[in-house]
Coordinates of C-alpha atoms in Angstrom, one line a residue:
I30 CA -19.0 -160.8 31.2
H31 CA -16.7 -162.9 29.0
F32 CA -14.7 -159.8 27.3
Y33 CA -13.9 -161.0 23.6
K34 CA -10.7 -163.2 23.0
R35 CA -9.3 -163.1 19.7
V36 CA -9.3 -165.9 17.5
I37 CA -9.4 -164.2 13.9
N38 CA -7.7 -161.2 13.3
M39 CA -10.3 -159.2 10.5
K40 CA -9.3 -156.0 8.9
F41 CA -12.3 -154.6 6.3
V42 CA -11.9 -151.4 4.4
V43 CA -14.6 -149.3 3.3
P44 CA -14.1 -147.1 0.3
G45 CA -15.2 -143.5 0.9
N46 CA -18.8 -143.5 -1.3
N47 CA -19.9 -146.8 1.0
V48 CA -19.0 -145.2 4.4
K49 CA -22.2 -143.2 4.6
L50 CA -24.3 -146.2 4.0
L51 CA -22.2 -147.8 6.4
G52 CA -23.3 -145.3 9.0
K53 CA -27.1 -145.5 7.7
A54 CA -27.1 -148.9 8.3
I55 CA -25.9 -148.5 12.0
H56 CA -28.1 -145.8 12.6
C57 CA -31.1 -147.9 11.6
L58 CA -29.5 -150.9 13.7
A59 CA -29.5 -148.5 16.7
K60 CA -33.2 -147.4 16.6
I61 CA -33.8 -151.1 17.6
G62 CA -31.3 -152.8 19.7
D63 CA -28.8 -151.4 22.4
E64 CA -26.2 -154.2 20.7
V65 CA -25.0 -154.7 17.8
Y66 CA -23.1 -158.5 17.0
L67 CA -20.3 -158.6 14.5
E68 CA -20.0 -161.9 12.6
P69 CA -17.4 -161.9 10.2
T70 CA -16.8 -164.4 7.2
R71 CA -14.1 -164.8 4.7
D72 CA -15.9 -162.6 2.1
S73 CA -18.9 -160.7 4.0
L74 CA -19.4 -159.2 7.1
A75 CA -22.9 -159.1 9.4
L76 CA -24.3 -156.6 11.8
R77 CA -27.3 -157.6 13.7
T78 CA -29.2 -156.8 16.8
V79 CA -32.6 -157.8 18.9
N80 CA -34.9 -155.4 20.6
S81 CA -35.0 -155.9 24.5
S82 CA -38.3 -157.6 24.3
R83 CA -37.4 -159.9 21.5
S84 CA -39.9 -159.2 19.0
A85 CA -37.8 -157.2 16.3
Y86 CA -34.5 -158.6 14.5
A87 CA -32.5 -157.0 12.2
T88 CA -29.7 -157.8 10.1
F89 CA -27.2 -156.3 7.4
N90 CA -25.1 -158.4 5.9
F91 CA -22.3 -156.7 3.4
G92 CA -20.9 -158.7 1.0
S93 CA -17.2 -158.4 -0.3
S94 CA -17.9 -156.0 -3.2
F95 CA -18.9 -153.5 -0.5
F96 CA -15.2 -153.5 0.8
S97 CA -12.4 -152.6 -1.2
S98 CA -10.3 -154.8 1.0
I99 CA -10.8 -158.0 3.5
E100 CA -7.7 -159.2 5.3
Q101 CA -8.5 -162.1 7.5
T102 CA -6.0 -164.3 9.8
S103 CA -7.0 -167.1 12.1
A104 CA -5.2 -169.0 15.0
K105 CA -4.4 -172.3 14.5
G106 CA -7.7 -175.1 15.1
S107 CA -10.0 -172.1 14.9
V108 CA -13.1 -172.2 13.0
M109 CA -14.4 -169.1 11.2
E110 CA -18.0 -169.2 11.9
E111 CA -16.9 -169.6 15.5
D112 CA -15.7 -165.8 15.8
R113 CA -19.0 -163.9 17.0
C114 CA -18.6 -160.9 19.2
K115 CA -20.8 -157.7 19.9
V116 CA -20.4 -154.1 20.6
M117 CA -22.4 -151.5 22.2
V118 CA -24.5 -149.5 19.4
R119 CA -23.8 -146.0 21.5
S120 CA -19.8 -147.0 20.8
L121 CA -20.4 -147.2 17.5
L122 CA -23.0 -144.4 17.0
L123 CA -19.7 -142.0 18.1
A124 CA -17.7 -143.0 14.9
F125 CA -20.6 -142.5 12.4
R126 CA -22.4 -140.0 14.1
S127 CA -22.9 -137.2 11.4
L128 CA -23.4 -139.2 8.2
S129 CA -23.1 -135.5 5.6
V130 CA -19.5 -134.8 7.7
L131 CA -18.5 -138.8 6.8
E132 CA -19.5 -138.5 3.1
K133 CA -17.8 -135.0 2.6
T134 CA -14.7 -135.5 4.9
V135 CA -13.8 -139.2 5.0
D136 CA -12.1 -141.2 2.1
S137 CA -11.6 -144.8 3.9
C138 CA -13.0 -146.4 7.1
T139 CA -11.0 -149.2 8.1
L140 CA -12.3 -151.9 10.6
D141 CA -9.5 -153.8 12.6
T142 CA -9.3 -156.5 15.4
G143 CA -6.0 -157.6 15.0
K144 CA -3.9 -154.7 17.1
E145 CA -5.4 -154.8 20.7
D146 CA -7.4 -157.9 22.3
C147 CA -11.1 -157.0 23.0
K148 CA -10.8 -153.7 21.2
L149 CA -12.4 -152.8 17.8
L150 CA -10.5 -150.3 16.4
I151 CA -12.3 -148.0 13.6
S152 CA -10.1 -145.7 11.7
L153 CA -11.5 -142.7 9.8
N154 CA -9.1 -141.9 7.3
C155 CA -10.4 -138.3 6.4
R156 CA -9.1 -135.9 3.8
H157 CA -5.6 -133.6 4.3
S158 CA -4.0 -136.5 6.1
V159 CA -6.2 -136.5 9.0
T160 CA -7.0 -139.9 10.8
K161 CA -9.7 -140.1 13.7
Q162 CA -9.4 -143.8 15.8
F163 CA -11.9 -145.1 17.9
N164 CA -11.0 -148.2 20.4
L165 CA -14.3 -149.7 21.0
G166 CA -14.4 -152.6 23.6
L167 CA -15.5 -156.4 22.2
V168 CA -17.6 -158.8 24.5
E169 CA -17.7 -162.3 23.0
C170 CA -21.3 -163.9 22.9
E171 CA -23.4 -166.6 21.4
A172 CA -24.6 -166.5 18.0
L173 CA -28.1 -164.7 17.5
R174 CA -30.4 -165.8 14.4
A175 CA -34.2 -165.7 14.1
V176 CA -36.0 -168.5 13.2
Y177 CA -38.5 -168.0 10.5
D178 CA -39.1 -169.5 6.7
T179 CA -40.3 -167.7 4.2
A180 CA -41.4 -170.3 1.7
K181 CA -44.2 -171.2 4.4
C182 CA -45.5 -167.4 3.6
T183 CA -48.7 -167.5 1.8
N184 CA -48.7 -163.5 0.9
N185 CA -46.0 -161.4 -0.2
W186 CA -46.1 -157.6 -1.8
I187 CA -42.9 -155.6 -3.1
I188 CA -43.2 -151.9 -2.9
Q189 CA -40.8 -149.0 -3.9
A190 CA -39.9 -147.3 -0.7
K191 CA -40.7 -143.8 -1.7
V192 CA -44.2 -144.9 -2.1
M193 CA -44.4 -146.7 1.5
Q194 CA -42.6 -143.6 2.5
E195 CA -45.4 -141.4 1.8
A196 CA -48.2 -143.6 2.7
N197 CA -46.6 -143.6 6.5
G198 CA -46.7 -139.8 6.7
N199 CA -50.0 -139.7 7.1
F200 CA -49.7 -141.4 10.7
L201 CA -48.4 -139.7 13.7
T202 CA -44.8 -139.4 14.4
N203 CA -45.8 -140.9 17.8
Q204 CA -47.7 -143.8 16.7
E205 CA -46.6 -147.1 17.6
E206 CA -48.2 -149.8 16.1
V207 CA -50.4 -150.2 12.7
T208 CA -52.5 -152.6 11.6
M209 CA -52.6 -153.9 8.2
Q210 CA -55.8 -155.4 6.7
V211 CA -54.8 -157.1 2.9
G212 CA -56.8 -158.9 0.9
V213 CA -56.7 -160.2 -2.8
N214 CA -57.8 -156.8 -4.1
S215 CA -57.6 -154.4 -1.5
F216 CA -54.6 -153.0 0.9
K217 CA -55.6 -150.8 4.2
M218 CA -53.5 -149.8 7.2
R219 CA -54.8 -148.1 10.4
N220 CA -53.6 -147.1 13.3
Y221 CA -53.7 -149.4 16.3
N222 CA -54.5 -148.2 20.1
D223 CA -54.7 -150.6 23.0
D224 CA -56.4 -147.7 25.1
Y225 CA -59.7 -146.7 23.0
D226 CA -60.4 -143.0 23.5
E227 CA -62.8 -141.3 20.6
K228 CA -61.8 -138.3 22.1
K229 CA -58.1 -138.2 22.6
Q230 CA -57.3 -140.5 19.8
V231 CA -56.8 -139.6 16.3
H232 CA -57.9 -142.2 14.2
T233 CA -55.9 -142.6 10.6
E234 CA -56.8 -145.2 7.9
L235 CA -55.5 -145.4 4.4
S236 CA -55.8 -147.7 1.5
M237 CA -54.1 -148.9 -1.5
Q238 CA -54.3 -150.2 -4.9
P239 CA -52.5 -152.9 -6.0
G240 CA -51.8 -151.3 -8.9
E241 CA -49.3 -149.4 -6.8
F242 CA -47.6 -152.3 -5.8
V243 CA -44.0 -153.5 -8.0
D244 CA -45.4 -157.3 -6.9
Y245 CA -48.7 -158.0 -4.9
N246 CA -49.4 -161.8 -4.5
I247 CA -52.3 -162.2 -1.7
V248 CA -53.4 -165.7 -1.5
E249 CA -55.4 -165.7 1.5
D250 CA -57.0 -162.4 3.4
A251 CA -55.1 -161.4 6.5
S252 CA -55.2 -158.5 9.4
I253 CA -52.0 -158.4 11.5
T254 CA -50.7 -155.4 13.9
F255 CA -46.9 -154.8 14.1
C256 CA -44.7 -152.0 15.3
L257 CA -44.3 -149.3 13.3
K258 CA -40.9 -148.1 14.3
E259 CA -39.1 -151.0 12.7
L260 CA -40.9 -150.5 9.4
R261 CA -39.9 -146.5 9.5
S262 CA -36.5 -147.6 9.9
L263 CA -36.3 -149.8 7.3
L264 CA -37.9 -147.2 4.9
M265 CA -35.0 -145.0 6.0
F266 CA -32.1 -147.1 4.5
A267 CA -34.7 -148.5 1.4
E268 CA -34.9 -144.8 0.5
Y269 CA -31.8 -143.7 0.6
L270 CA -30.9 -146.6 -1.8
Q271 CA -33.9 -146.0 -3.7
L272 CA -34.6 -149.5 -3.8
P273 CA -38.1 -151.5 -3.3
I274 CA -39.4 -153.2 0.0
S275 CA -40.4 -157.0 0.0
A276 CA -43.1 -158.1 2.5
S277 CA -43.7 -161.8 3.4
F278 CA -46.3 -162.9 5.7
S279 CA -49.0 -165.1 6.6
Q280 CA -51.5 -164.9 9.3
G281 CA -51.4 -162.5 12.8
G282 CA -49.5 -164.2 15.3
Q283 CA -46.8 -165.3 12.5
P284 CA -43.5 -163.5 11.9
M285 CA -43.2 -161.1 9.1
V286 CA -40.3 -160.7 7.1
L287 CA -39.0 -157.7 5.3
T288 CA -36.0 -157.6 2.8
V289 CA -34.2 -154.9 1.2
S290 CA -31.4 -156.2 -1.5
Q291 CA -28.7 -154.4 -3.5
G292 CA -27.2 -157.7 -5.1
M293 CA -24.6 -159.3 -3.2
S294 CA -23.3 -156.1 -2.1
V295 CA -25.8 -155.3 1.0
N296 CA -28.6 -157.3 1.9
C297 CA -31.2 -156.2 4.8
T298 CA -33.3 -158.4 6.8
Y299 CA -35.8 -157.5 9.2
V300 CA -38.0 -160.0 10.9
L301 CA -41.2 -158.4 13.1
A302 CA -43.6 -160.0 15.6
T303 CA -47.1 -159.7 14.7
L304 CA -50.2 -159.6 16.7
A305 CA -53.6 -161.5 15.5
D306 CA -56.4 -159.6 15.0
Q307 CA -59.2 -161.2 16.9
G308 CA -62.0 -158.4 16.8
E309 CA -61.0 -156.5 20.2
E310 CA -61.4 -153.5 18.1
C311 CA -65.1 -154.0 18.0
E312 CA -65.7 -154.8 21.5
R313 CA -64.2 -151.5 22.3
I314 CA -66.4 -149.8 20.1
P315 CA -69.8 -149.7 21.9
T316 CA -72.9 -149.8 19.5
S317 CA -75.9 -149.0 21.8
T318 CA -76.3 -147.4 25.3
N319 CA -77.1 -151.0 27.0
T320 CA -73.8 -152.5 25.6
S321 CA -71.3 -153.3 28.6
M322 CA -67.8 -152.7 28.2
T323 CA -65.6 -155.8 28.3
N324 CA -62.8 -156.1 30.9
S325 CA -59.5 -154.8 29.8
S326 CA -57.4 -157.7 31.5
Q327 CA -59.6 -160.0 29.6
V328 CA -59.0 -158.5 26.2
N329 CA -55.2 -158.5 26.7
N330 CA -55.2 -162.3 28.0
S331 CA -56.7 -162.7 24.6
R332 CA -54.4 -161.1 22.5
L333 CA -51.7 -162.7 24.2
Q334 CA -53.0 -166.0 23.3
S335 CA -53.6 -165.7 20.0
T336 CA -49.7 -164.6 19.5
L337 CA -48.5 -167.7 20.7
R338 CA -51.3 -170.3 19.1
N339 CA -49.7 -172.6 16.7
T340 CA -52.6 -172.8 14.5
Q341 CA -53.5 -170.2 11.8
A342 CA -55.7 -167.1 12.8
S343 CA -59.2 -167.2 11.3
N344 CA -60.1 -164.6 8.8
T345 CA -61.2 -161.4 10.4
L346 CA -64.7 -160.3 9.9
P347 CA -65.5 -156.7 8.9
R348 CA -65.6 -153.9 11.5
P349 CA -69.2 -153.0 12.6
C350 CA -70.5 -149.2 12.3
P351 CA -71.6 -147.9 15.6
N352 CA -75.3 -147.1 15.3
L353 CA -75.3 -143.2 15.5
S354 CA -79.3 -143.1 15.9
S355 CA -78.9 -144.9 19.7
I356 CA -76.2 -142.3 20.8
P357 CA -78.1 -140.1 23.2
M358 CA -78.0 -135.9 22.3
E359 CA -76.8 -134.2 24.7
L360 CA -79.0 -130.7 24.9
P361 CA -77.7 -127.6 25.9
P362 CA -78.6 -126.0 29.1
A363 CA -81.8 -123.9 29.3
F364 CA -81.3 -120.2 28.5
H365 CA -83.1 -117.7 30.6
P366 CA -83.6 -114.3 29.2
T367 CA -82.9 -111.3 31.8
L368 CA -83.9 -108.0 31.3
D369 CA -80.2 -106.5 32.1
N370 CA -78.3 -106.0 28.9
T371 CA -75.2 -105.3 30.8
L372 CA -72.5 -108.1 30.2
D373 CA -70.9 -109.7 33.9
L374 CA -67.7 -110.3 32.8
R375 CA -66.4 -111.4 36.2
P376 CA -64.8 -114.7 36.4
Q377 CA -67.4 -118.2 37.0
S378 CA -66.7 -120.1 40.1
H379 CA -64.9 -123.6 39.3
E380 CA -68.4 -125.3 39.5
D381 CA -69.9 -123.5 36.6
L382 CA -66.9 -124.3 34.4
L383 CA -67.2 -127.2 31.7
A384 CA -64.2 -129.4 31.6
A385 CA -62.9 -128.2 28.1
T386 CA -63.8 -124.4 29.1
P387 CA -60.5 -122.1 28.9
P388 CA -59.7 -120.2 31.8
A389 CA -62.7 -117.1 32.2
K390 CA -59.7 -114.4 32.2
R391 CA -58.5 -115.8 28.7
K392 CA -62.2 -116.2 27.4
N393 CA -63.0 -112.8 28.4
F394 CA -60.1 -111.6 26.9
M395 CA -60.8 -113.5 23.4
F396 CA -64.1 -112.5 23.2
R397 CA -64.7 -109.0 24.7
R398 CA -65.6 -107.8 21.3
C399 CA -68.3 -110.1 20.6
F400 CA -69.8 -108.6 23.7
D401 CA -69.5 -105.0 23.0
A402 CA -72.5 -103.0 22.6
T403 CA -73.4 -101.9 18.9
F404 CA -72.3 -98.0 18.3
N405 CA -75.1 -95.5 18.2
P406 CA -73.9 -92.1 17.0
K407 CA -77.2 -90.8 17.9
S408 CA -76.5 -91.7 21.4
V409 CA -73.2 -89.7 21.9
P410 CA -74.1 -86.1 23.4
G411 CA -74.4 -83.0 21.2
M412 CA -74.9 -85.1 18.1
E413 CA -78.2 -82.9 17.1
K414 CA -76.1 -79.8 16.7
V415 CA -74.7 -79.0 13.1
L416 CA -71.5 -77.4 13.4
A417 CA -70.7 -77.0 9.5
P418 CA -73.2 -77.9 6.8
D419 CA -72.1 -80.2 4.2
S420 CA -70.3 -78.4 1.3
D421 CA -71.7 -80.7 -1.4
E422 CA -75.1 -80.5 -0.6
E423 CA -77.3 -81.4 -3.6
N424 CA -80.2 -78.5 -4.8

């Protein structure tokens, strides 16, 4: 580990109304990577991160209008672009843990590297002359850049963050990946599950009209699969600023670029790796009882090869519907009548229990009233004897 050797003394002062926005950006970065790369320039500060699998990249660029003041002094013979360092995101979260408290109590925030070597000093100037300081260790690192070109993307759309957030609410919170299918006049998203199990998975699919987008420009049909975690992170930031999200992509296996921009003040860019849809989902759905299942290792290999190929993936075919008439019907066991009307509530043996049957004790407790005999007043002893006649007997 090479600790950061101070080449440029940077000092960025964030006003109180932008402190929560800076903390929101750090929380979004924490949902992706474990380290945050700091890259200061003469009039901006960039915060970048990448996840452990190198499949998601995020950068937040804060312009000069975001800060109330910027002070930088460089050593002789040093170049501004060569000054790069990184810090653990857990350390940053210590200073920006509670965003609601920051909004109410902090008047300004200062990011300073000029006082101590290998340290980033974060000063929170709170009300009533209270100052909180955090010293974070810095590590020297190389530049972090993602290779992509939005000019080569054939498809793009722009949508308000609130609309996409409502659409995202249809998926379960533990959903990891989704498949997006776009056409000239159609937009669909469905949950993607590598291990197909019809009984254990909840299948969700939503459709949106092009009129719900701010701009919808689709040149060629595409079907791509990407992680939902990064999209939710960006939605949280864009919804706070009430800004639209722009997406640029081509086909599966090529990166998808998501951007949120607020003029020259704040620019956010997410680059996500995508997976080409080559019809693996269709292979997992048996259409008849004689269909043999594909080996899972072969399916995984085809998926891996589809993400690494340089050529564009072919358009996906529509997903075939399973033939319900060919599914064998499971008949219930034969019912054997008995002359004994009493109900045997003794617990059954483990061999007689089905896979999804609740325990016998709980079942008997829940349904005990269903098996009680109907009350018959004539069966009660002494009902034939009238103790008192009716007072309102009609003549």
